[in-house]
Structures are given as structure tokens and as C-alpha cells.
Coordinates of C-alpha atoms in Angstrom, one line a residue:
Chain H
M1 CA 90.7 11.6 -68.3
F2 CA 94.4 12.1 -68.4
Y3 CA 94.6 9.2 -70.8
A4 CA 92.2 10.8 -73.3
L5 CA 94.3 14.0 -73.2
D6 CA 97.5 12.0 -73.7
I7 CA 95.9 10.7 -77.0
L8 CA 95.2 14.3 -78.0
G9 CA 99.0 15.0 -77.6
T10 CA 99.9 11.9 -79.6
I11 CA 97.6 13.0 -82.4
A12 CA 99.0 16.5 -82.5
F13 CA 102.6 15.3 -82.5
A14 CA 101.8 12.7 -85.2
I15 CA 100.2 15.3 -87.4
S16 CA 103.2 17.6 -87.0
G17 CA 105.4 14.7 -88.1
V18 CA 103.2 14.0 -91.2
L19 CA 103.3 17.6 -92.3
V20 CA 107.1 17.8 -92.0
A21 CA 107.6 14.5 -93.8
I22 CA 105.3 15.6 -96.6
S23 CA 107.2 18.9 -96.9
K24 CA 110.3 16.7 -97.5
R25 CA 108.5 14.7 -100.2
M26 CA 108.8 11.4 -98.3
D27 CA 106.9 8.3 -99.3
L28 CA 104.2 6.6 -97.3
F29 CA 106.6 4.6 -95.2
G30 CA 108.8 7.6 -94.5
I31 CA 105.8 9.6 -93.5
L32 CA 104.6 6.9 -91.1
I33 CA 108.0 6.6 -89.5
I34 CA 108.4 10.4 -89.0
A35 CA 104.9 10.6 -87.5
S36 CA 105.7 7.7 -85.1
V37 CA 109.1 9.2 -84.1
T38 CA 107.6 12.6 -83.5
A39 CA 104.8 11.1 -81.3
V40 CA 106.7 8.5 -79.3
G41 CA 110.4 9.4 -79.9
G42 CA 110.8 11.5 -76.7
G43 CA 109.3 8.9 -74.5
T44 CA 111.3 6.1 -76.1
L45 CA 114.6 7.9 -75.5
R46 CA 113.5 8.5 -71.9
D47 CA 112.6 4.8 -71.4
V48 CA 115.9 3.6 -72.9
L49 CA 118.0 6.0 -70.8
I50 CA 116.4 4.9 -67.5
G51 CA 116.3 1.2 -68.6
E52 CA 112.5 0.8 -68.7
T53 CA 112.3 -1.7 -71.6
P54 CA 110.6 -2.9 -73.7
V55 CA 109.8 0.8 -74.3
S56 CA 106.2 1.9 -73.5
W57 CA 104.7 1.9 -77.1
M58 CA 105.6 -1.8 -77.4
L59 CA 103.5 -2.6 -74.4
N60 CA 100.5 -0.3 -75.0
L61 CA 99.4 -0.6 -78.7
N62 CA 97.0 2.3 -78.5
Y63 CA 99.9 4.6 -79.5
I64 CA 100.4 2.6 -82.7
Y65 CA 96.8 2.6 -83.6
V66 CA 96.4 6.3 -83.0
I67 CA 99.5 7.1 -85.0
L68 CA 98.3 4.9 -87.9
V69 CA 94.9 6.4 -88.1
T70 CA 96.2 9.9 -87.6
T71 CA 98.7 9.5 -90.4
F72 CA 96.2 8.2 -93.0
L73 CA 93.6 10.8 -92.1
T74 CA 96.2 13.6 -92.3
I75 CA 97.5 12.5 -95.7
L76 CA 93.9 12.2 -96.9
F77 CA 92.8 15.6 -95.7
K78 CA 96.1 17.4 -95.8
S79 CA 94.7 20.3 -97.9
K80 CA 92.3 21.0 -95.1
I81 CA 94.7 20.7 -92.2
D82 CA 95.3 24.5 -92.3
Y83 CA 91.8 25.1 -90.9
L84 CA 92.9 23.1 -87.9
R85 CA 96.0 25.1 -87.2
K86 CA 94.6 26.6 -84.0
S87 CA 93.2 23.4 -82.6
L88 CA 96.5 21.6 -83.5
F89 CA 98.5 24.2 -81.6
L90 CA 96.3 23.7 -78.6
F91 CA 96.5 19.8 -78.8
D92 CA 100.3 20.1 -79.2
T93 CA 100.5 22.3 -76.1
I94 CA 98.3 20.0 -74.1
G95 CA 100.5 17.2 -75.3
I96 CA 103.7 18.7 -74.1
G97 CA 102.1 19.5 -70.7
L98 CA 101.1 15.9 -70.2
Y99 CA 104.2 14.3 -71.6
T100 CA 106.3 16.5 -69.3
V101 CA 104.5 15.5 -66.1
V102 CA 104.4 11.8 -67.2
G103 CA 108.2 12.0 -67.8
V104 CA 108.8 13.6 -64.4
E105 CA 106.8 10.9 -62.7
K106 CA 108.7 8.1 -64.5
G107 CA 111.9 9.6 -63.2
I108 CA 110.5 9.7 -59.6
N109 CA 109.4 6.0 -59.9
A110 CA 113.0 5.2 -61.0
G111 CA 114.2 6.8 -57.8
L112 CA 116.1 9.6 -59.6
D113 CA 117.0 13.1 -58.4
P114 CA 114.5 15.9 -59.1
I115 CA 116.9 17.6 -61.5
I116 CA 117.1 14.4 -63.6
C117 CA 113.3 14.0 -63.4
I118 CA 112.8 17.5 -64.8
A119 CA 115.3 16.6 -67.6
L120 CA 113.4 13.4 -68.3
G121 CA 110.1 15.3 -68.5
T122 CA 111.5 17.9 -70.9
M123 CA 113.1 15.1 -72.9
S124 CA 109.7 13.2 -73.1
A125 CA 108.0 16.4 -74.4
C126 CA 110.7 17.7 -76.7
F127 CA 112.9 15.0 -78.1
G128 CA 110.3 13.5 -80.4
G129 CA 110.6 16.7 -82.4
V130 CA 114.4 16.6 -82.2
I131 CA 114.6 13.1 -83.7
R132 CA 112.0 14.1 -86.3
D133 CA 114.2 17.1 -87.4
I134 CA 117.4 14.9 -87.5
L135 CA 115.7 12.3 -89.6
C136 CA 114.6 15.1 -91.9
N137 CA 118.2 16.5 -92.1
E138 CA 117.4 19.8 -90.3
I139 CA 119.0 21.4 -87.2
P140 CA 116.3 20.7 -84.6
V141 CA 114.0 23.7 -84.6
I142 CA 113.8 23.6 -80.8
F143 CA 117.5 24.5 -80.5
R144 CA 117.0 27.7 -82.4
K145 CA 113.6 29.3 -81.5
E146 CA 112.6 27.8 -78.3
I147 CA 109.2 28.3 -76.7
Y148 CA 108.9 24.6 -75.8
A149 CA 111.6 23.4 -73.5
T150 CA 111.6 26.3 -71.0
A151 CA 107.8 25.7 -70.4
C152 CA 108.6 22.1 -69.6
I153 CA 111.4 23.0 -67.2
I154 CA 109.2 25.5 -65.4
G155 CA 106.4 22.9 -65.2
G156 CA 108.8 20.3 -63.8
L157 CA 110.1 22.8 -61.2
T158 CA 106.4 23.5 -60.2
Y159 CA 105.8 19.8 -59.8
F160 CA 108.5 19.5 -57.1
L161 CA 107.5 22.7 -55.4
I162 CA 103.9 21.8 -54.9
K163 CA 104.6 18.2 -54.2
K164 CA 106.0 19.4 -50.9
L165 CA 102.6 20.9 -50.0
P166 CA 99.9 18.7 -48.5
V167 CA 97.9 18.2 -51.7
D168 CA 96.7 15.2 -53.6
D169 CA 99.0 13.7 -56.2
N170 CA 96.4 14.3 -58.9
I171 CA 96.4 17.9 -58.1
V172 CA 100.1 18.1 -58.4
F173 CA 99.9 16.4 -61.8
I174 CA 97.2 18.7 -63.1
I175 CA 98.7 22.0 -61.8
S176 CA 102.2 21.3 -63.1
G177 CA 100.8 20.2 -66.5
L178 CA 98.7 23.4 -66.6
V179 CA 101.8 25.4 -65.8
V180 CA 103.5 24.0 -68.9
I181 CA 100.5 24.8 -71.0
V182 CA 100.0 28.3 -69.7
V183 CA 103.7 29.2 -69.9
R184 CA 103.8 28.1 -73.5
L185 CA 100.5 29.8 -74.5
L186 CA 101.8 33.1 -72.9
A187 CA 105.2 32.8 -74.5
V188 CA 103.6 32.4 -77.9
R189 CA 101.0 35.1 -77.3
F190 CA 103.5 37.6 -76.1
R191 CA 106.3 36.4 -78.4
I192 CA 108.6 35.8 -75.4
S193 CA 111.7 33.9 -76.1
L194 CA 114.9 33.1 -74.3
P195 CA 117.4 36.0 -73.8
S196 CA 119.7 36.0 -76.7
V197 CA 123.3 35.1 -76.2
Y198 CA 124.2 37.0 -79.4
K199 CA 124.7 40.7 -79.8
Chain B
M1 CA 122.7 -22.8 -92.8
F2 CA 120.7 -19.8 -91.7
Y3 CA 123.8 -18.6 -90.0
A4 CA 125.9 -18.6 -93.2
L5 CA 123.1 -16.6 -94.9
D6 CA 123.1 -14.1 -92.1
I7 CA 126.8 -13.5 -92.8
L8 CA 126.0 -12.9 -96.5
G9 CA 123.6 -10.2 -95.3
T10 CA 126.2 -8.7 -93.0
I11 CA 128.7 -8.6 -95.8
A12 CA 126.3 -6.9 -98.2
F13 CA 125.2 -4.3 -95.7
A14 CA 128.9 -3.6 -94.7
I15 CA 129.9 -3.2 -98.4
S16 CA 127.0 -0.7 -98.9
G17 CA 128.2 1.2 -95.9
V18 CA 131.8 1.3 -97.2
L19 CA 130.7 2.6 -100.6
V20 CA 128.5 5.4 -99.1
A21 CA 131.3 6.4 -96.7
I22 CA 133.8 6.5 -99.5
S23 CA 131.5 8.7 -101.6
K24 CA 131.6 11.1 -98.6
R25 CA 135.4 11.1 -98.6
M26 CA 135.6 9.7 -95.1
D27 CA 138.8 8.4 -93.6
L28 CA 139.5 4.8 -92.6
F29 CA 137.9 5.1 -89.2
G30 CA 134.8 6.8 -90.6
I31 CA 134.5 4.1 -93.3
L32 CA 134.8 1.4 -90.6
I33 CA 132.1 3.0 -88.4
I34 CA 129.7 3.5 -91.3
A35 CA 130.2 -0.1 -92.4
S36 CA 129.5 -1.4 -88.9
V37 CA 126.5 0.8 -88.4
T38 CA 125.0 -0.2 -91.7
A39 CA 125.5 -3.9 -90.8
V40 CA 124.5 -4.0 -87.2
G41 CA 122.7 -0.7 -86.5
G42 CA 119.2 -2.0 -87.1
G43 CA 119.7 -5.0 -84.8
T44 CA 121.3 -2.8 -82.2
L45 CA 118.4 -0.4 -82.1
R46 CA 116.0 -3.4 -81.8
D47 CA 118.0 -4.9 -78.9
V48 CA 118.1 -1.6 -77.1
L49 CA 114.4 -0.9 -77.5
I50 CA 113.4 -4.3 -76.1
G51 CA 116.1 -4.2 -73.4
E52 CA 118.2 -7.2 -74.7
T53 CA 121.6 -5.9 -73.6
P54 CA 124.5 -6.1 -74.0
V55 CA 123.4 -5.9 -77.7
S56 CA 124.0 -8.9 -79.8
W57 CA 127.3 -7.9 -81.7
M58 CA 128.9 -7.5 -78.3
L59 CA 128.3 -11.1 -77.5
N60 CA 128.9 -12.7 -80.9
L61 CA 132.2 -11.4 -82.3
N62 CA 131.7 -12.9 -85.7
Y63 CA 129.9 -9.8 -86.8
I64 CA 132.9 -7.7 -85.9
Y65 CA 135.3 -10.0 -87.8
V66 CA 133.1 -10.1 -90.9
I67 CA 132.7 -6.3 -90.9
L68 CA 136.5 -5.7 -90.5
V69 CA 137.5 -8.1 -93.3
T70 CA 134.7 -6.9 -95.6
T71 CA 135.7 -3.3 -95.0
F72 CA 139.3 -3.8 -95.9
L73 CA 138.6 -6.0 -98.9
T74 CA 136.0 -3.5 -100.2
I75 CA 138.5 -0.6 -99.9
L76 CA 141.2 -2.6 -101.6
F77 CA 139.0 -3.7 -104.5
K78 CA 136.7 -0.8 -104.7
S79 CA 137.4 -0.1 -108.3
K80 CA 136.2 -3.7 -109.1
I81 CA 133.1 -3.6 -106.9
D82 CA 130.9 -2.6 -109.8
Y83 CA 131.2 -6.0 -111.3
L84 CA 129.6 -7.4 -108.2
R85 CA 126.6 -5.1 -108.3
K86 CA 124.2 -7.9 -109.1
S87 CA 125.5 -10.3 -106.5
L88 CA 125.5 -7.6 -103.9
F89 CA 121.9 -6.8 -104.6
L90 CA 121.1 -10.4 -104.1
F91 CA 123.1 -10.7 -100.9
D92 CA 121.5 -7.5 -99.6
T93 CA 118.0 -8.9 -100.3
I94 CA 118.8 -12.2 -98.6
G95 CA 120.1 -10.1 -95.7
I96 CA 116.9 -8.1 -95.3
G97 CA 114.9 -11.3 -95.5
L98 CA 116.9 -13.0 -92.7
Y99 CA 117.2 -9.9 -90.6
T100 CA 113.4 -9.4 -90.8
V101 CA 112.6 -12.9 -89.6
V102 CA 115.3 -12.8 -86.8
G103 CA 113.8 -9.5 -85.6
V104 CA 110.3 -10.9 -85.6
E105 CA 111.4 -13.9 -83.6
K106 CA 113.3 -11.7 -81.1
G107 CA 110.0 -9.8 -80.5
I108 CA 108.1 -13.1 -80.0
N109 CA 110.7 -14.2 -77.5
A110 CA 110.3 -11.0 -75.6
G111 CA 106.5 -11.7 -75.4
L112 CA 105.5 -8.8 -77.6
D113 CA 102.4 -8.3 -79.8
P114 CA 102.6 -9.4 -83.4
I115 CA 102.3 -5.8 -84.6
I116 CA 105.3 -4.9 -82.5
C117 CA 107.2 -8.0 -83.7
I118 CA 106.7 -7.0 -87.3
A119 CA 107.9 -3.5 -86.5
L120 CA 111.0 -5.0 -84.9
G121 CA 111.7 -7.2 -87.9
T122 CA 111.4 -4.2 -90.2
M123 CA 113.6 -2.1 -87.9
S124 CA 116.3 -4.9 -87.9
A125 CA 116.4 -5.0 -91.6
C126 CA 116.0 -1.3 -92.4
F127 CA 117.4 0.9 -89.7
G128 CA 121.1 0.1 -90.2
G129 CA 120.7 2.0 -93.5
V130 CA 118.7 4.8 -91.8
I131 CA 121.5 5.4 -89.2
R132 CA 124.1 5.2 -92.0
D133 CA 122.3 7.9 -93.9
I134 CA 121.9 10.1 -90.9
L135 CA 125.6 9.8 -90.0
C136 CA 126.4 10.8 -93.7
N137 CA 124.1 13.8 -93.4
E138 CA 121.5 12.6 -95.9
I139 CA 117.7 12.1 -95.5
P140 CA 117.4 8.3 -95.2
V141 CA 116.9 7.0 -98.7
I142 CA 114.4 4.4 -97.5
F143 CA 112.0 7.3 -96.5
R144 CA 111.9 8.5 -100.1
K145 CA 112.0 5.6 -102.6
E146 CA 111.0 2.6 -100.7
I147 CA 111.3 -1.0 -101.9
Y148 CA 112.6 -2.3 -98.7
A149 CA 110.3 -1.7 -95.8
T150 CA 107.1 -2.9 -97.4
A151 CA 108.7 -6.2 -98.3
C152 CA 109.7 -6.6 -94.6
I153 CA 106.2 -5.8 -93.4
I154 CA 104.7 -8.3 -95.8
G155 CA 107.2 -11.0 -94.8
G156 CA 106.4 -10.3 -91.1
L157 CA 102.6 -10.6 -91.8
T158 CA 103.3 -13.9 -93.6
Y159 CA 105.2 -15.2 -90.6
F160 CA 102.2 -14.8 -88.3
L161 CA 99.8 -16.1 -90.9
I162 CA 101.6 -19.4 -91.5
K163 CA 102.6 -19.8 -87.9
K164 CA 99.0 -20.6 -87.2
L165 CA 99.2 -23.6 -89.6
P166 CA 100.5 -26.9 -88.3
V167 CA 104.0 -26.5 -89.8
D168 CA 107.5 -26.7 -88.4
D169 CA 109.0 -23.5 -87.0
N170 CA 111.9 -23.8 -89.5
I171 CA 109.4 -23.8 -92.4
V172 CA 107.8 -20.7 -91.0
F173 CA 111.2 -19.1 -90.8
I174 CA 112.1 -20.0 -94.4
I175 CA 108.8 -19.2 -96.1
S176 CA 108.5 -15.7 -94.5
G177 CA 112.1 -14.9 -95.2
L178 CA 111.6 -16.0 -98.8
V179 CA 108.5 -13.8 -99.0
V180 CA 110.6 -10.7 -98.1
I181 CA 113.1 -11.7 -100.8
V182 CA 110.6 -12.4 -103.5
V183 CA 108.5 -9.3 -102.8
R184 CA 111.6 -7.1 -103.0
L185 CA 112.9 -8.8 -106.2
L186 CA 109.6 -8.4 -107.9
A187 CA 109.3 -4.8 -106.7
V188 CA 112.6 -3.9 -108.2
R189 CA 112.1 -6.0 -111.3
F190 CA 108.7 -4.4 -112.1
R191 CA 109.6 -1.0 -110.6
I192 CA 106.7 -1.2 -108.1
S193 CA 106.7 1.5 -105.4
L194 CA 104.3 2.7 -102.8
P195 CA 101.3 4.6 -104.0
S196 CA 102.3 8.3 -104.1
V197 CA 100.7 10.7 -101.6
Y198 CA 101.6 13.6 -103.9
K199 CA 99.8 14.7 -107.0
Chain M
M1 CA 142.8 12.2 -58.5
F2 CA 141.3 10.4 -61.5
Y3 CA 138.0 12.0 -60.7
A4 CA 139.4 15.6 -60.8
L5 CA 140.9 14.8 -64.2
D6 CA 137.6 13.4 -65.4
I7 CA 136.0 16.7 -64.6
L8 CA 138.7 18.5 -66.7
G9 CA 137.6 16.3 -69.7
T10 CA 133.9 17.1 -69.1
I11 CA 134.7 20.8 -69.0
A12 CA 136.7 20.6 -72.2
F13 CA 134.0 18.6 -74.0
A14 CA 131.3 20.9 -72.8
I15 CA 133.2 24.0 -74.0
S16 CA 133.7 22.5 -77.4
G17 CA 129.9 21.8 -77.5
V18 CA 129.1 25.4 -76.6
L19 CA 131.4 26.8 -79.3
V20 CA 129.9 24.6 -82.0
A21 CA 126.3 25.5 -80.9
I22 CA 127.1 29.2 -80.9
S23 CA 128.6 28.9 -84.4
K24 CA 125.2 27.5 -85.4
R25 CA 123.4 30.5 -83.8
M26 CA 121.5 28.2 -81.4
D27 CA 119.6 29.6 -78.4
L28 CA 120.4 29.1 -74.8
F29 CA 118.5 25.8 -74.6
G30 CA 120.1 24.5 -77.7
I31 CA 123.6 25.4 -76.5
L32 CA 123.0 23.7 -73.2
I33 CA 121.8 20.5 -74.9
I34 CA 124.8 20.4 -77.3
A35 CA 127.2 21.0 -74.4
S36 CA 125.6 18.2 -72.5
V37 CA 125.6 15.8 -75.4
T38 CA 129.2 16.5 -76.2
A39 CA 130.2 15.9 -72.6
V40 CA 128.2 12.8 -71.7
G41 CA 126.8 11.5 -75.1
G42 CA 129.6 8.9 -75.6
G43 CA 129.3 7.5 -72.1
T44 CA 125.5 7.5 -72.4
L45 CA 125.6 5.5 -75.7
R46 CA 128.1 3.0 -74.1
D47 CA 125.8 2.6 -71.0
V48 CA 122.7 2.0 -73.1
L49 CA 124.4 -0.6 -75.4
I50 CA 125.7 -2.6 -72.4
G51 CA 122.5 -2.2 -70.5
E52 CA 123.8 -0.2 -67.6
T53 CA 120.8 1.9 -66.9
P54 CA 119.8 4.5 -65.6
V55 CA 122.9 5.9 -67.5
S56 CA 125.7 7.3 -65.4
W57 CA 125.0 11.0 -65.5
M58 CA 121.5 10.3 -64.0
L59 CA 123.1 8.8 -60.9
N60 CA 126.1 11.2 -60.4
L61 CA 124.8 14.8 -60.7
N62 CA 128.3 16.3 -60.7
Y63 CA 128.3 16.0 -64.5
I64 CA 125.2 18.1 -64.8
Y65 CA 126.5 20.8 -62.4
V66 CA 129.9 21.0 -64.2
I67 CA 128.1 21.2 -67.6
L68 CA 125.7 23.9 -66.4
V69 CA 128.5 26.1 -64.9
T70 CA 130.8 25.5 -67.9
T71 CA 128.1 26.4 -70.3
F72 CA 127.2 29.7 -68.7
L73 CA 130.8 30.7 -68.1
T74 CA 131.7 29.9 -71.7
I75 CA 128.8 32.0 -73.1
L76 CA 129.8 34.9 -70.8
F77 CA 133.5 34.8 -71.7
K78 CA 133.2 33.5 -75.2
S79 CA 135.2 36.4 -76.7
K80 CA 138.1 35.4 -74.4
I81 CA 137.9 31.7 -75.1
D82 CA 140.5 31.9 -77.8
Y83 CA 143.2 32.6 -75.3
L84 CA 142.5 29.2 -73.8
R85 CA 142.8 27.3 -77.0
K86 CA 146.0 25.5 -75.9
S87 CA 144.7 24.6 -72.4
L88 CA 141.4 23.5 -73.9
F89 CA 143.2 21.2 -76.3
L90 CA 145.2 19.7 -73.4
F91 CA 142.0 19.3 -71.3
D92 CA 140.2 17.7 -74.2
T93 CA 143.1 15.3 -74.8
I94 CA 143.2 14.4 -71.1
G95 CA 139.5 13.9 -71.3
I96 CA 139.7 11.3 -74.2
G97 CA 142.4 9.5 -72.4
L98 CA 140.4 9.1 -69.2
Y99 CA 137.1 8.4 -71.0
T100 CA 138.8 5.7 -73.0
V101 CA 140.1 3.8 -70.0
V102 CA 136.8 4.3 -68.1
G103 CA 135.0 2.8 -71.1
V104 CA 137.3 -0.1 -71.4
E105 CA 136.9 -0.9 -67.7
K106 CA 133.1 -0.7 -67.9
G107 CA 133.3 -3.3 -70.7
I108 CA 135.5 -5.6 -68.6
N109 CA 133.1 -5.3 -65.7
A110 CA 130.2 -6.3 -68.0
G111 CA 132.3 -9.4 -68.9
L112 CA 132.8 -8.5 -72.5
D113 CA 135.6 -9.5 -74.9
P114 CA 138.7 -7.2 -75.1
I115 CA 137.8 -6.2 -78.7
I116 CA 134.4 -5.0 -77.5
C117 CA 135.9 -3.3 -74.5
I118 CA 138.3 -1.3 -76.8
A119 CA 135.3 -0.4 -78.9
L120 CA 133.4 0.8 -75.8
G121 CA 136.4 2.9 -74.7
T122 CA 136.7 4.5 -78.1
M123 CA 132.9 5.1 -78.2
S124 CA 133.0 6.7 -74.7
A125 CA 135.7 9.1 -75.8
C126 CA 134.5 9.9 -79.4
F127 CA 130.8 9.6 -79.7
G128 CA 129.8 12.6 -77.7
G129 CA 131.4 14.6 -80.6
V130 CA 129.6 12.4 -83.2
I131 CA 126.2 13.1 -81.6
R132 CA 127.1 16.8 -81.3
D133 CA 127.9 17.0 -85.0
I134 CA 124.7 15.1 -86.0
L135 CA 122.5 17.4 -83.9
C136 CA 124.3 20.3 -85.7
N137 CA 123.6 18.8 -89.1
E138 CA 127.2 18.1 -89.9
I139 CA 129.0 15.0 -91.0
P140 CA 130.9 14.0 -87.9
V141 CA 134.3 15.6 -88.0
I142 CA 135.9 12.5 -86.6
F143 CA 134.9 10.5 -89.6
R144 CA 136.9 12.8 -91.9
K145 CA 140.1 14.0 -90.3
E146 CA 140.8 11.7 -87.5
I147 CA 143.4 12.1 -84.8
Y148 CA 141.1 11.0 -82.1
A149 CA 139.8 7.5 -82.5
T150 CA 143.1 5.8 -83.4
A151 CA 144.7 7.1 -80.2
C152 CA 141.8 5.6 -78.2
I153 CA 142.2 2.2 -79.9
I154 CA 145.9 2.2 -79.3
G155 CA 145.3 3.1 -75.7
G156 CA 142.8 0.3 -75.4
L157 CA 145.2 -2.2 -76.8
T158 CA 147.9 -1.0 -74.4
Y159 CA 145.4 -1.6 -71.5
F160 CA 145.1 -5.3 -72.4
L161 CA 148.8 -5.8 -73.1
I162 CA 150.0 -4.4 -69.8
K163 CA 147.1 -5.9 -67.8
K164 CA 148.8 -9.3 -68.4
L165 CA 151.9 -8.1 -66.6
P166 CA 152.2 -8.3 -62.8
V167 CA 151.4 -4.6 -62.2
D168 CA 148.8 -2.8 -60.1
D169 CA 145.4 -2.0 -61.7
N170 CA 146.0 1.8 -61.1
I171 CA 149.3 1.6 -63.1
V172 CA 147.4 -0.1 -66.0
F173 CA 144.8 2.7 -65.8
I174 CA 147.4 5.5 -65.8
I175 CA 149.7 4.0 -68.5
S176 CA 147.0 3.3 -71.0
G177 CA 145.4 6.7 -70.4
L178 CA 148.8 8.3 -70.9
V179 CA 149.2 6.3 -74.2
V180 CA 146.0 7.8 -75.6
I181 CA 147.2 11.3 -74.6
V182 CA 150.7 10.9 -75.9
V183 CA 149.6 9.4 -79.2
R184 CA 147.1 12.2 -79.8
L185 CA 149.6 14.9 -78.9
L186 CA 152.2 13.4 -81.2
A187 CA 149.7 12.9 -84.0
V188 CA 148.7 16.6 -83.8
R189 CA 152.3 17.8 -83.4
F190 CA 153.6 15.9 -86.4
R191 CA 150.3 16.1 -88.4
I192 CA 150.0 12.3 -88.6
S193 CA 146.7 11.1 -89.9
L194 CA 145.4 7.7 -91.1
P195 CA 146.7 6.5 -94.4
S196 CA 144.3 7.8 -97.1
V197 CA 142.1 5.4 -98.9
Y198 CA 141.9 7.8 -101.8
K199 CA 144.3 8.5 -104.6

């Protein structure tokens, strides 16, 4: 079940990559690369930094297939993608929830400190978009109007808090993933952002 | 023999880096870094992603020496480099042919799926230029007017197609490298590009 | 003692990251990421390229704590940071001296050639700033007006020259670190830069 949800996240991330690449008038190859980087870039950076290589999309081809199909369908139906905006936002939010918890657990498996695990979870969920923006010659959107990373950090903290309770590992996974999703949905709904450091 | 050709590719890539860096008015250090990144960046990314570290230019110093000499000669004779445009284009094309096949074979040695191997070959040949463009604050040229990556992908496909035939490994190497070179030369000669996704 | 100095460098690098991020009007999360990348990005790239993973800041949390505290204090007192400009410049210079020698020694421990070790030292000291500038959508400042990298290269050369003499390893460390620091201070004091390649 988690797996199918992971695919939803990959689809949402790939679509967001395609849309940004098209707005930059890239060609087919550029669009495909930007879609891939948005979908798997965060996890790739995480894997490289902890030394888990070859990185995961090289070992599980499903990501590649999903990205290829998503890219072509998005290009084909790009004039209709606007109707999907709400579903996409939901997929994207589910995606960051799952990516965060998967990243946290990869850190735990590598024997790293909880703080580092939370950083890895946030990186998994957010840095695909960062690399996308750099390749598109933009300051990463997440560094300016953030409703993403804080949700991941809170979800990561939740993971370690409830892991101490006598509950099943799957429950820990689901609850902390849901926390990311709910925090993000609430933040967008009520236009909550980080306290400004500017006057 | 392959080795000498590999050096031709490194020279062509380094020269292209120097020219871009000069057009950005970088200083000597910047020019050297951009030349190096263009020449070995794609292979470095490939090595990091599959976990083959220390990356190859750290173990074989010939790349460093070639890049150093090329950089200084290019700066010295930069007003004359225009006369070499045709040779450079040929070197560059030979370079991507070789880099592609070397990348594909590295993937095979790491036990990866053919699709991933082709991606690694393309990455080896193309991502030095991508990193160069990012460091120079440009949207990578290869994402906009592509005559590069498709040639690499076709060459990679060829590799796996003829590998099934009862032919020598060297023949497989040579033919698929030549396919990259011929496809690129034809694409440039007849101004073939990817089908546009824009109307 | 070296350790305490290392922290000074981390503080100076983090502060420089915060100031650049603020000048780009980033939010709290963006500022924190830019501060971190400036402080540990060079060493992270070095560790990834030589395959020493998980990278060092994942194993020694002191870097994270120092960066967190530095970031919040810098934001809080940013109107006063100008008074510290001279101390900051000194901290920063001490930082590159130390980072350079640490990088060189990591290369030696990985059994790499002296040329590569010097490149790794320079990378450790300089590439945090390069990644910072890329994330902020600028051409890296170090590629244009350089007083940084040459000092690191000279310090690295010194390391290998005096290592051949019958002196203690700590002396080698201190002297080559000091060479980086002195060369940089002199370069700034007397406005020495690399010979221009432009007319």
C-alpha cells in the first residue's frame, strides 16, 4: 500500500518538473531530465550522502517507467493539466509525507543520529525541487516561500517521539507521514508561513 | 587506441569549458575549474551515483595533466581558436561517442539494468556540459537545443542490440561509439532536432 | 586546539552564508540551508568524491549545532554584524587554512596522489562558497575575483614540501595552514590577484 502511494508522489513530482521545464521552453530531453530530477533528485542526494550506492532508482526501475509515462502523458495533455491542480496538490503532499518518512528510516538503518535522520527525510522530500530550480536557473522556491520543509521537519520529529511508545512500526510510519501531510494542508489552507526575519 | 581517442574528447571538452568561462570573464582559477568540470564532470557524477569512488580522475592523473595543458594553451591561443572550430567539433563528437560507451560499460560492470547503463552513458557524455552551464549561471544548453543526448541514447541502444550478436566486445565498443558519432554528425548536418512539444 | 579553530572557521562560513541568504530575501529555512551549505558543502563534496560516507557532518553533530546557533544569532544581531567585519574576515581566513590542511590529509589517508590531495584541500576550503553562490543563482564569486583558491593551493604545496623534512606531523599541519592564512592576508592587504587573461 505504501508502495502505491510512493508512486503517486513520484507522479506528482514528475508532473511538477514537466510543467516547470515547459515554462522554460525546454526540449523533450530537457523536460525528461527535469521531470526525473524533481521526482528522484532528493532521494538520490540522500543516498549519495549516506553512501548507499548505486542509488535507489538504479536498482528499482519502476521509478524510471513511472517518470517516462508521466512525462509523455503530461506533455500530451498539458492543456488539460489545470483541471487536475487540486489532485496534483494532494498527490504532491502525499509524496512529501512518504518521502520524508522513507528518508528518516534510511537514516535510522544507516545508524545515524535522529537529527541527521530528520535532515535526510527533509532532504528526500524537498531537494528534488531544489535541484529542479537550479537546473532551471531559479533561486529554489522552497528557500523563499516555504510551506514544505517545516512540515517535513515536524513529521520527522513526530516519528522519533512516537517511536518511543509501544506501537507497531507501521503505525509510526503512517502517523508521522500523516503529520507531514496534515501540517502542509493546514499551512496552505490558513496561509501559515515561517516567521519573517525581515521587517 | 581507444585511450588516445578518449584524450581527444577530454581536450575538446576542456576547450569548450575554457571558452565559456572566458565569455563570462572568469579569472584563471575559474577558467581552470570550468575546464575541468566540463571534461570530467559527467564521469564524476556517474561514478558517484554508482558508488565507484574515489572517482576516476583521482586515480588516473592523465586527465588532470591534459586539462591543465589544454587550459593554458587555449588561453594563450584563444584568438586563434576559431580556426579550429571544425576540428574541435569533430573532437567533441568523438569524445561523446567514447564517453557514452565507457559509461555504458561501467554500468554493466556494476551489474545494472541496460536502461540504467544507457542513462549512465548519456550522463557521462552530457553532464559535464550541464554542470559547466550551471556554474556559469545558464540554463544548460543541452536542455534547449539538443543534438547531443539523443545520439548517446541511440548509441547506447545499439550497444545492447549488437552485444547479443556473436561478435567481439571490441567490435561492440567501436560500432556503438561510431553510431553516436554518425547520428550526431548527421543531426548537425541536416539540422535535425527533437520533435517540438510546443506549437 | 585545532578543533576549536575549526569551529571558528565553521562559524565564519555560516555567517557569510546567512548574510548572502538574507540579501536574497530568503526565509528562515532557506537561510539555514545556505548557512549549512557554506559551512560544510566543500567538505561534503570532498567526502562524496573520495567515497568517505556517510559524510562527516552526519557523524559529528557539532557542526550542526554550531551552524544552528550561529544562524539564529546572526539573524538576531544582523544589524550589528558590520562591526565584526574584521574579526569575521580573520575567522574566515583561519577557516580556509584549516579546511585546506584537513582536506589534504583526508586525501593522503585515502592513498591519493599529492596533486589530488591539494585539489581536495582547495575543494574543502572553497566549494562551500561555490555551492552557496549556485543556490543563490550567482556565478560563484571565487571564479571571478580570486584571493582564496590560490592561497589554498600554495598551502597544499607547502604541506608536501615540508612533509619531506624530518619534522613532526603537527608542525607540518600548522605551517601549511599558516601559509594559507598568510598568503590570503597578504593578497588582500596588497590587492594581489591572479594575472588577468584579458587585455
